[in-house]
Amino acid sequence: GAVVSQHPSRVICKSGTSVKIECRSLDFQATTMFWYRQFPKKSLMLMATSNEGSKATYEQGVEKDKFLINHASLTLSTLTVTSAHPEDSSFYICSAIRDFSYEQYFGPGTRLTVT
Amino acid sequence: GENVEQHPSTLSVQEGDSAVIKCTYSDSASNYFPWYKQELGKGPQLIIDIRSNVGEKKDQRIAVTLNKTAKHFSLHITETQPEDSAVYFCAASFGGTGNQFYFGTGTSLTVIP
């Protein structure tokens, strides 16, 4: 099967600090990965599209300087929340599309709490 | 852009009964329609998908139907079990590497033992 991992699964940080979340496709290559944010009992909100070797494409309203995305290899993308504030507390989920495929596979999510 | 609507938002069924969730989409260029199951505190899991060249696909108790003319697709779960309780999301995509998925708003399914 296609497995996507995320690390950490939960993180608590203080306001003003930065947090990095890793997303890995464990058994397939993924030129494209996505980062989503999900509020309680809501659908997935696309934040950005991450393409290996190029700059991420951010959705309207998402601050690229606050949510830094790096996709340095075909199996790893990272999301760094810089200068985190309590309103950044949320469930962040990444996904990856297997190359030459239509299927998008999701990671287990990261629960970020900013105090 | 694409707009996906999903109904109902909540659904309760007795164990053993069937559950049906419906989605509509707006862009006729969409050609790939996956369904995801999300359990509390976890990421969505792909459970079944269908491409626009197929009208129906079945995998054990789960089936998906697609009506391209009407631009709607449905998820059917038969012989529901308590472990089917979760939030289900439909999505539409233009298909192919790198193309964005447009998600429905989700259906919270509760199967009552």
PDB file of C-alpha atoms in Angstrom:
ATOM      1  CA  GLY A   1       0.000   0.000   0.000  1.00  0.00           C
ATOM      2  CA  ALA A   2       0.887   3.670  -0.069  1.00  0.00           C
ATOM      3  CA  VAL A   3       1.955   5.015   3.310  1.00  0.00           C
ATOM      4  CA  VAL A   4       2.461   8.623   4.271  1.00  0.00           C
ATOM      5  CA  SER A   5       3.901   9.457   7.663  1.00  0.00           C
ATOM      6  CA  GLN A   6       3.934  12.705   9.602  1.00  0.00           C
ATOM      7  CA  HIS A   7       6.106  13.746  12.480  1.00  0.00           C
ATOM      8  CA  PRO A   8       5.392  14.778  15.119  1.00  0.00           C
ATOM      9  CA  SER A   9       1.845  13.589  15.708  1.00  0.00           C
ATOM     10  CA  ARG A  10       1.340  16.148  18.462  1.00  0.00           C
ATOM     11  CA  VAL A  11       3.301  19.221  19.417  1.00  0.00           C
ATOM     12  CA  ILE A  12       2.813  21.943  21.985  1.00  0.00           C
ATOM     13  CA  CYS A  13       4.854  25.094  21.622  1.00  0.00           C
ATOM     14  CA  LYS A  14       4.990  28.529  23.134  1.00  0.00           C
ATOM     15  CA  SER A  15       3.789  31.593  21.319  1.00  0.00           C
ATOM     16  CA  GLY A  16       6.542  33.143  19.210  1.00  0.00           C
ATOM     17  CA  THR A  17       8.468  29.941  18.580  1.00  0.00           C
ATOM     18  CA  SER A  18       8.688  27.969  15.336  1.00  0.00           C
ATOM     19  CA  VAL A  19       7.589  24.410  14.724  1.00  0.00           C
ATOM     20  CA  LYS A  20       8.575  22.068  11.890  1.00  0.00           C
ATOM     21  CA  ILE A  21       6.331  19.261  10.693  1.00  0.00           C
ATOM     22  CA  GLU A  22       7.677  16.527   8.435  1.00  0.00           C
ATOM     23  CA  CYS A  23       5.729  14.607   5.822  1.00  0.00           C
ATOM     24  CA  ARG A  24       7.209  11.501   4.229  1.00  0.00           C
ATOM     25  CA  SER A  25       5.995   9.123   1.570  1.00  0.00           C
ATOM     26  CA  LEU A  26       7.408   5.846   2.830  1.00  0.00           C
ATOM     27  CA  ASP A  27       7.035   3.495  -0.116  1.00  0.00           C
ATOM     28  CA  PHE A  28       6.535   5.662  -3.175  1.00  0.00           C
ATOM     29  CA  GLN A  29       7.862   8.763  -4.843  1.00  0.00           C
ATOM     30  CA  ALA A  30       5.775  11.898  -4.728  1.00  0.00           C
ATOM     31  CA  THR A  31       6.663  14.869  -6.857  1.00  0.00           C
ATOM     32  CA  THR A  32       3.630  16.649  -5.442  1.00  0.00           C
ATOM     33  CA  MET A  33       2.577  16.908  -1.820  1.00  0.00           C
ATOM     34  CA  PHE A  34      -0.158  19.016  -0.301  1.00  0.00           C
ATOM     35  CA  TRP A  35      -0.540  20.660   3.076  1.00  0.00           C
ATOM     36  CA  TYR A  36      -3.966  21.057   4.621  1.00  0.00           C
ATOM     37  CA  ARG A  37      -5.351  22.586   7.747  1.00  0.00           C
ATOM     38  CA  GLN A  38      -8.463  21.204   9.370  1.00  0.00           C
ATOM     39  CA  PHE A  39     -10.599  22.886  11.996  1.00  0.00           C
ATOM     40  CA  PRO A  40     -12.834  20.812  14.306  1.00  0.00           C
ATOM     41  CA  LYS A  41     -15.737  19.223  12.452  1.00  0.00           C
ATOM     42  CA  LYS A  42     -14.759  20.978   9.226  1.00  0.00           C
ATOM     43  CA  SER A  43     -13.473  19.904   5.869  1.00  0.00           C
ATOM     44  CA  LEU A  44      -9.894  20.035   4.690  1.00  0.00           C
ATOM     45  CA  MET A  45      -8.591  23.481   3.814  1.00  0.00           C
ATOM     46  CA  LEU A  46      -5.785  23.416   1.283  1.00  0.00           C
ATOM     47  CA  MET A  47      -2.899  25.629   2.373  1.00  0.00           C
ATOM     48  CA  ALA A  48      -0.312  24.981  -0.303  1.00  0.00           C
ATOM     49  CA  THR A  49       0.889  22.652  -3.015  1.00  0.00           C
ATOM     50  CA  SER A  50       4.462  21.497  -2.613  1.00  0.00           C
ATOM     51  CA  ASN A  51       6.445  20.401  -5.662  1.00  0.00           C
ATOM     52  CA  GLU A  52       9.825  18.763  -5.372  1.00  0.00           C
ATOM     53  CA  GLY A  53      12.610  21.084  -6.402  1.00  0.00           C
ATOM     54  CA  SER A  54      10.500  24.207  -6.783  1.00  0.00           C
ATOM     55  CA  LYS A  55       8.730  26.789  -4.697  1.00  0.00           C
ATOM     56  CA  ALA A  56       5.433  25.897  -3.122  1.00  0.00           C
ATOM     57  CA  THR A  57       2.205  27.358  -4.440  1.00  0.00           C
ATOM     58  CA  TYR A  58       0.152  28.913  -1.671  1.00  0.00           C
ATOM     59  CA  GLU A  59      -3.605  29.309  -1.593  1.00  0.00           C
ATOM     60  CA  GLN A  60      -5.110  32.737  -1.293  1.00  0.00           C
ATOM     61  CA  GLY A  61      -4.989  34.023   2.255  1.00  0.00           C
ATOM     62  CA  VAL A  62      -2.169  31.736   3.395  1.00  0.00           C
ATOM     63  CA  GLU A  63       0.947  33.656   4.432  1.00  0.00           C
ATOM     64  CA  LYS A  64       3.947  32.090   2.746  1.00  0.00           C
ATOM     65  CA  ASP A  65       6.383  33.776   5.137  1.00  0.00           C
ATOM     66  CA  LYS A  66       4.563  32.286   8.089  1.00  0.00           C
ATOM     67  CA  PHE A  67       4.062  28.794   6.714  1.00  0.00           C
ATOM     68  CA  LEU A  68       7.366  27.830   5.131  1.00  0.00           C
ATOM     69  CA  ILE A  69       7.295  24.769   2.917  1.00  0.00           C
ATOM     70  CA  ASN A  70      10.279  22.858   1.654  1.00  0.00           C
ATOM     71  CA  HIS A  71      10.106  19.834  -0.636  1.00  0.00           C
ATOM     72  CA  ALA A  72      13.722  18.847  -0.922  1.00  0.00           C
ATOM     73  CA  SER A  73      13.295  15.270  -2.095  1.00  0.00           C
ATOM     74  CA  LEU A  74      10.729  13.028  -3.756  1.00  0.00           C
ATOM     75  CA  THR A  75       9.767  11.579  -0.394  1.00  0.00           C
ATOM     76  CA  LEU A  76       9.944  14.481   2.051  1.00  0.00           C
ATOM     77  CA  SER A  77       8.160  17.783   2.474  1.00  0.00           C
ATOM     78  CA  THR A  78       8.327  19.977   5.559  1.00  0.00           C
ATOM     79  CA  LEU A  79       6.012  22.668   6.872  1.00  0.00           C
ATOM     80  CA  THR A  80       7.464  25.183   9.318  1.00  0.00           C
ATOM     81  CA  VAL A  81       5.079  27.373  11.260  1.00  0.00           C
ATOM     82  CA  THR A  82       7.111  30.438  12.127  1.00  0.00           C
ATOM     83  CA  SER A  83       6.449  32.731  15.065  1.00  0.00           C
ATOM     84  CA  ALA A  84       3.487  30.624  16.063  1.00  0.00           C
ATOM     85  CA  HIS A  85       0.459  32.186  17.732  1.00  0.00           C
ATOM     86  CA  PRO A  86      -2.490  30.564  19.499  1.00  0.00           C
ATOM     87  CA  GLU A  87      -4.653  31.075  16.413  1.00  0.00           C
ATOM     88  CA  ASP A  88      -2.277  28.761  14.520  1.00  0.00           C
ATOM     89  CA  SER A  89      -3.396  25.909  16.758  1.00  0.00           C
ATOM     90  CA  SER A  90      -4.981  23.355  14.475  1.00  0.00           C
ATOM     91  CA  PHE A  91      -4.772  19.912  12.913  1.00  0.00           C
ATOM     92  CA  TYR A  92      -2.307  19.955  10.014  1.00  0.00           C
ATOM     93  CA  ILE A  93      -2.437  17.156   7.469  1.00  0.00           C
ATOM     94  CA  CYS A  94      -0.154  16.451   4.552  1.00  0.00           C
ATOM     95  CA  SER A  95      -0.821  14.284   1.550  1.00  0.00           C
ATOM     96  CA  ALA A  96       1.143  12.932  -1.373  1.00  0.00           C
ATOM     97  CA  ILE A  97       0.215  11.932  -4.883  1.00  0.00           C
ATOM     98  CA  ARG A  98       2.026   8.880  -6.134  1.00  0.00           C
ATOM     99  CA  ASP A  99       3.901   9.799  -9.323  1.00  0.00           C
ATOM    100  CA  PHE A 100       2.068   8.791 -12.521  1.00  0.00           C
ATOM    101  CA  SER A 101      -1.050   8.129 -10.489  1.00  0.00           C
ATOM    102  CA  TYR A 102      -4.296   9.813  -9.570  1.00  0.00           C
ATOM    103  CA  GLU A 103      -4.445   8.669  -5.956  1.00  0.00           C
ATOM    104  CA  GLN A 104      -3.737  11.074  -3.107  1.00  0.00           C
ATOM    105  CA  TYR A 105      -2.697   9.537   0.198  1.00  0.00           C
ATOM    106  CA  PHE A 106      -2.879  11.352   3.502  1.00  0.00           C
ATOM    107  CA  GLY A 107      -0.648  11.370   6.516  1.00  0.00           C
ATOM    108  CA  PRO A 108      -2.063  10.809  10.012  1.00  0.00           C
ATOM    109  CA  GLY A 109      -1.998  14.512  10.845  1.00  0.00           C
ATOM    110  CA  THR A 110      -0.224  16.696  13.380  1.00  0.00           C
ATOM    111  CA  ARG A 111      -2.056  18.349  16.232  1.00  0.00           C
ATOM    112  CA  LEU A 112      -0.404  21.714  16.923  1.00  0.00           C
ATOM    113  CA  THR A 113      -1.216  23.581  20.112  1.00  0.00           C
ATOM    114  CA  VAL A 114       0.298  27.009  20.665  1.00  0.00           C
ATOM    115  CA  THR A 115       0.155  28.268  24.233  1.00  0.00           C
TER     116      THR A 115
ATOM    117  CA  GLY B   1     -12.918  26.663 -10.090  1.00  0.00           C
ATOM    118  CA  GLU B   2     -14.503  23.396  -9.064  1.00  0.00           C
ATOM    119  CA  ASN B   3     -17.201  23.347  -6.378  1.00  0.00           C
ATOM    120  CA  VAL B   4     -18.139  20.133  -4.599  1.00  0.00           C
ATOM    121  CA  GLU B   5     -21.258  19.857  -2.469  1.00  0.00           C
ATOM    122  CA  GLN B   6     -21.936  16.931  -0.157  1.00  0.00           C
ATOM    123  CA  HIS B   7     -25.118  15.739   1.542  1.00  0.00           C
ATOM    124  CA  PRO B   8     -26.163  14.934   4.144  1.00  0.00           C
ATOM    125  CA  SER B   9     -23.868  16.507   6.726  1.00  0.00           C
ATOM    126  CA  THR B  10     -24.889  13.925   9.329  1.00  0.00           C
ATOM    127  CA  LEU B  11     -26.354  10.475   8.894  1.00  0.00           C
ATOM    128  CA  SER B  12     -27.442   7.895  11.447  1.00  0.00           C
ATOM    129  CA  VAL B  13     -28.336   4.352  10.470  1.00  0.00           C
ATOM    130  CA  GLN B  14     -29.052   1.136  12.302  1.00  0.00           C
ATOM    131  CA  GLU B  15     -26.416  -1.546  12.112  1.00  0.00           C
ATOM    132  CA  GLY B  16     -27.012  -3.704   9.075  1.00  0.00           C
ATOM    133  CA  ASP B  17     -28.816  -0.996   7.111  1.00  0.00           C
ATOM    134  CA  SER B  18     -27.386   0.797   4.093  1.00  0.00           C
ATOM    135  CA  ALA B  19     -25.957   4.306   4.014  1.00  0.00           C
ATOM    136  CA  VAL B  20     -25.814   6.605   1.005  1.00  0.00           C
ATOM    137  CA  ILE B  21     -23.862   9.828   0.735  1.00  0.00           C
ATOM    138  CA  LYS B  22     -24.199  12.076  -2.293  1.00  0.00           C
ATOM    139  CA  CYS B  23     -21.932  14.657  -3.885  1.00  0.00           C
ATOM    140  CA  THR B  24     -22.298  17.019  -6.796  1.00  0.00           C
ATOM    141  CA  TYR B  25     -19.584  18.825  -8.687  1.00  0.00           C
ATOM    142  CA  SER B  26     -19.617  21.800 -11.015  1.00  0.00           C
ATOM    143  CA  ASP B  27     -16.735  21.382 -13.468  1.00  0.00           C
ATOM    144  CA  SER B  28     -17.332  18.859 -16.221  1.00  0.00           C
ATOM    145  CA  ALA B  29     -13.554  18.600 -16.709  1.00  0.00           C
ATOM    146  CA  SER B  30     -13.203  16.744 -13.384  1.00  0.00           C
ATOM    147  CA  ASN B  31     -12.452  13.124 -14.102  1.00  0.00           C
ATOM    148  CA  TYR B  32     -11.407  11.506 -10.833  1.00  0.00           C
ATOM    149  CA  PHE B  33     -13.635  11.107  -7.778  1.00  0.00           C
ATOM    150  CA  PRO B  34     -12.228   9.560  -4.590  1.00  0.00           C
ATOM    151  CA  TRP B  35     -13.927   8.945  -1.262  1.00  0.00           C
ATOM    152  CA  TYR B  36     -12.125   9.222   2.052  1.00  0.00           C
ATOM    153  CA  LYS B  37     -12.958   7.984   5.542  1.00  0.00           C
ATOM    154  CA  GLN B  38     -11.635   9.969   8.475  1.00  0.00           C
ATOM    155  CA  GLU B  39     -11.729   8.687  12.020  1.00  0.00           C
ATOM    156  CA  LEU B  40     -11.392  11.048  14.955  1.00  0.00           C
ATOM    157  CA  GLY B  41      -7.876  12.436  15.318  1.00  0.00           C
ATOM    158  CA  LYS B  42      -6.572  10.682  12.215  1.00  0.00           C
ATOM    159  CA  GLY B  43      -5.855  11.567   8.622  1.00  0.00           C
ATOM    160  CA  PRO B  44      -8.312  10.713   5.838  1.00  0.00           C
ATOM    161  CA  GLN B  45      -8.009   7.246   4.353  1.00  0.00           C
ATOM    162  CA  LEU B  46      -8.806   6.514   0.718  1.00  0.00           C
ATOM    163  CA  ILE B  47     -11.561   3.884   0.638  1.00  0.00           C
ATOM    164  CA  ILE B  48     -12.692   3.852  -2.972  1.00  0.00           C
ATOM    165  CA  ASP B  49     -12.371   5.942  -6.100  1.00  0.00           C
ATOM    166  CA  ILE B  50     -13.827   6.135  -9.571  1.00  0.00           C
ATOM    167  CA  ARG B  51     -12.742   7.660 -12.841  1.00  0.00           C
ATOM    168  CA  SER B  52     -15.013   9.361 -15.306  1.00  0.00           C
ATOM    169  CA  ASN B  53     -14.866   6.527 -17.831  1.00  0.00           C
ATOM    170  CA  VAL B  54     -16.626   4.209 -15.368  1.00  0.00           C
ATOM    171  CA  GLY B  55     -20.190   4.417 -14.073  1.00  0.00           C
ATOM    172  CA  GLU B  56     -19.916   2.194 -11.024  1.00  0.00           C
ATOM    173  CA  LYS B  57     -17.273   0.543  -8.905  1.00  0.00           C
ATOM    174  CA  LYS B  58     -17.672  -1.869  -6.026  1.00  0.00           C
ATOM    175  CA  ASP B  59     -15.360  -3.158  -3.330  1.00  0.00           C
ATOM    176  CA  GLN B  60     -17.034  -5.576  -0.925  1.00  0.00           C
ATOM    177  CA  ARG B  61     -19.590  -3.541   1.068  1.00  0.00           C
ATOM    178  CA  ILE B  62     -18.647  -0.232  -0.521  1.00  0.00           C
ATOM    179  CA  ALA B  63     -19.702   1.025  -3.924  1.00  0.00           C
ATOM    180  CA  VAL B  64     -19.485   4.308  -5.776  1.00  0.00           C
ATOM    181  CA  THR B  65     -21.680   5.427  -8.660  1.00  0.00           C
ATOM    182  CA  LEU B  66     -21.021   8.279 -11.053  1.00  0.00           C
ATOM    183  CA  ASN B  67     -23.449  10.166 -13.269  1.00  0.00           C
ATOM    184  CA  LYS B  68     -21.358  12.425 -15.514  1.00  0.00           C
ATOM    185  CA  THR B  69     -24.351  13.984 -17.202  1.00  0.00           C
ATOM    186  CA  ALA B  70     -25.866  15.113 -13.925  1.00  0.00           C
ATOM    187  CA  LYS B  71     -22.440  15.725 -12.384  1.00  0.00           C
ATOM    188  CA  HIS B  72     -23.056  13.759  -9.251  1.00  0.00           C
ATOM    189  CA  PHE B  73     -21.561  10.736  -7.565  1.00  0.00           C
ATOM    190  CA  SER B  74     -22.558   8.705  -4.545  1.00  0.00           C
ATOM    191  CA  LEU B  75     -21.048   6.422  -1.943  1.00  0.00           C
ATOM    192  CA  HIS B  76     -23.045   3.376  -0.928  1.00  0.00           C
ATOM    193  CA  ILE B  77     -22.216   1.337   2.160  1.00  0.00           C
ATOM    194  CA  THR B  78     -24.219  -1.842   2.658  1.00  0.00           C
ATOM    195  CA  GLU B  79     -24.585  -3.963   5.800  1.00  0.00           C
ATOM    196  CA  THR B  80     -23.203  -1.153   7.917  1.00  0.00           C
ATOM    197  CA  GLN B  81     -21.194  -1.955  11.020  1.00  0.00           C
ATOM    198  CA  PRO B  82     -20.318   0.207  14.048  1.00  0.00           C
ATOM    199  CA  GLU B  83     -16.748   0.496  12.778  1.00  0.00           C
ATOM    200  CA  ASP B  84     -18.079   2.285   9.704  1.00  0.00           C
ATOM    201  CA  SER B  85     -18.849   5.246  11.973  1.00  0.00           C
ATOM    202  CA  ALA B  86     -16.597   8.104  10.837  1.00  0.00           C
ATOM    203  CA  VAL B  87     -16.589  11.243   8.721  1.00  0.00           C
ATOM    204  CA  TYR B  88     -16.647  10.633   4.992  1.00  0.00           C
ATOM    205  CA  PHE B  89     -15.381  13.130   2.416  1.00  0.00           C
ATOM    206  CA  CYS B  90     -15.896  13.090  -1.315  1.00  0.00           C
ATOM    207  CA  ALA B  91     -13.551  14.872  -3.682  1.00  0.00           C
ATOM    208  CA  ALA B  92     -13.224  15.790  -7.337  1.00  0.00           C
ATOM    209  CA  SER B  93     -10.073  16.289  -9.339  1.00  0.00           C
ATOM    210  CA  PHE B  94      -8.929  16.894 -12.871  1.00  0.00           C
ATOM    211  CA  GLY B  95      -6.636  13.933 -12.334  1.00  0.00           C
ATOM    212  CA  GLY B  96      -2.938  13.559 -12.892  1.00  0.00           C
ATOM    213  CA  THR B  97       0.099  14.400 -10.861  1.00  0.00           C
ATOM    214  CA  GLY B  98      -0.048  17.743  -9.145  1.00  0.00           C
ATOM    215  CA  ASN B  99      -3.700  18.505  -9.693  1.00  0.00           C
ATOM    216  CA  GLN B 100      -5.614  19.868  -6.757  1.00  0.00           C
ATOM    217  CA  PHE B 101      -8.430  17.923  -5.136  1.00  0.00           C
ATOM    218  CA  TYR B 102     -11.648  19.722  -4.257  1.00  0.00           C
ATOM    219  CA  PHE B 103     -13.283  18.284  -1.166  1.00  0.00           C
ATOM    220  CA  GLY B 104     -16.859  18.131  -0.033  1.00  0.00           C
ATOM    221  CA  THR B 105     -17.826  19.356   3.417  1.00  0.00           C
ATOM    222  CA  GLY B 106     -17.993  15.891   4.927  1.00  0.00           C
ATOM    223  CA  THR B 107     -20.672  13.550   6.254  1.00  0.00           C
ATOM    224  CA  SER B 108     -20.584  12.322   9.822  1.00  0.00           C
ATOM    225  CA  LEU B 109     -21.914   8.757   9.743  1.00  0.00           C
ATOM    226  CA  THR B 110     -23.045   7.057  12.927  1.00  0.00           C
ATOM    227  CA  VAL B 111     -23.945   3.378  12.857  1.00  0.00           C
ATOM    228  CA  ILE B 112     -26.136   2.500  15.830  1.00  0.00           C
ATOM    229  CA  PRO B 113     -25.555  -1.010  17.198  1.00  0.00           C
TER     230      PRO B 113
END
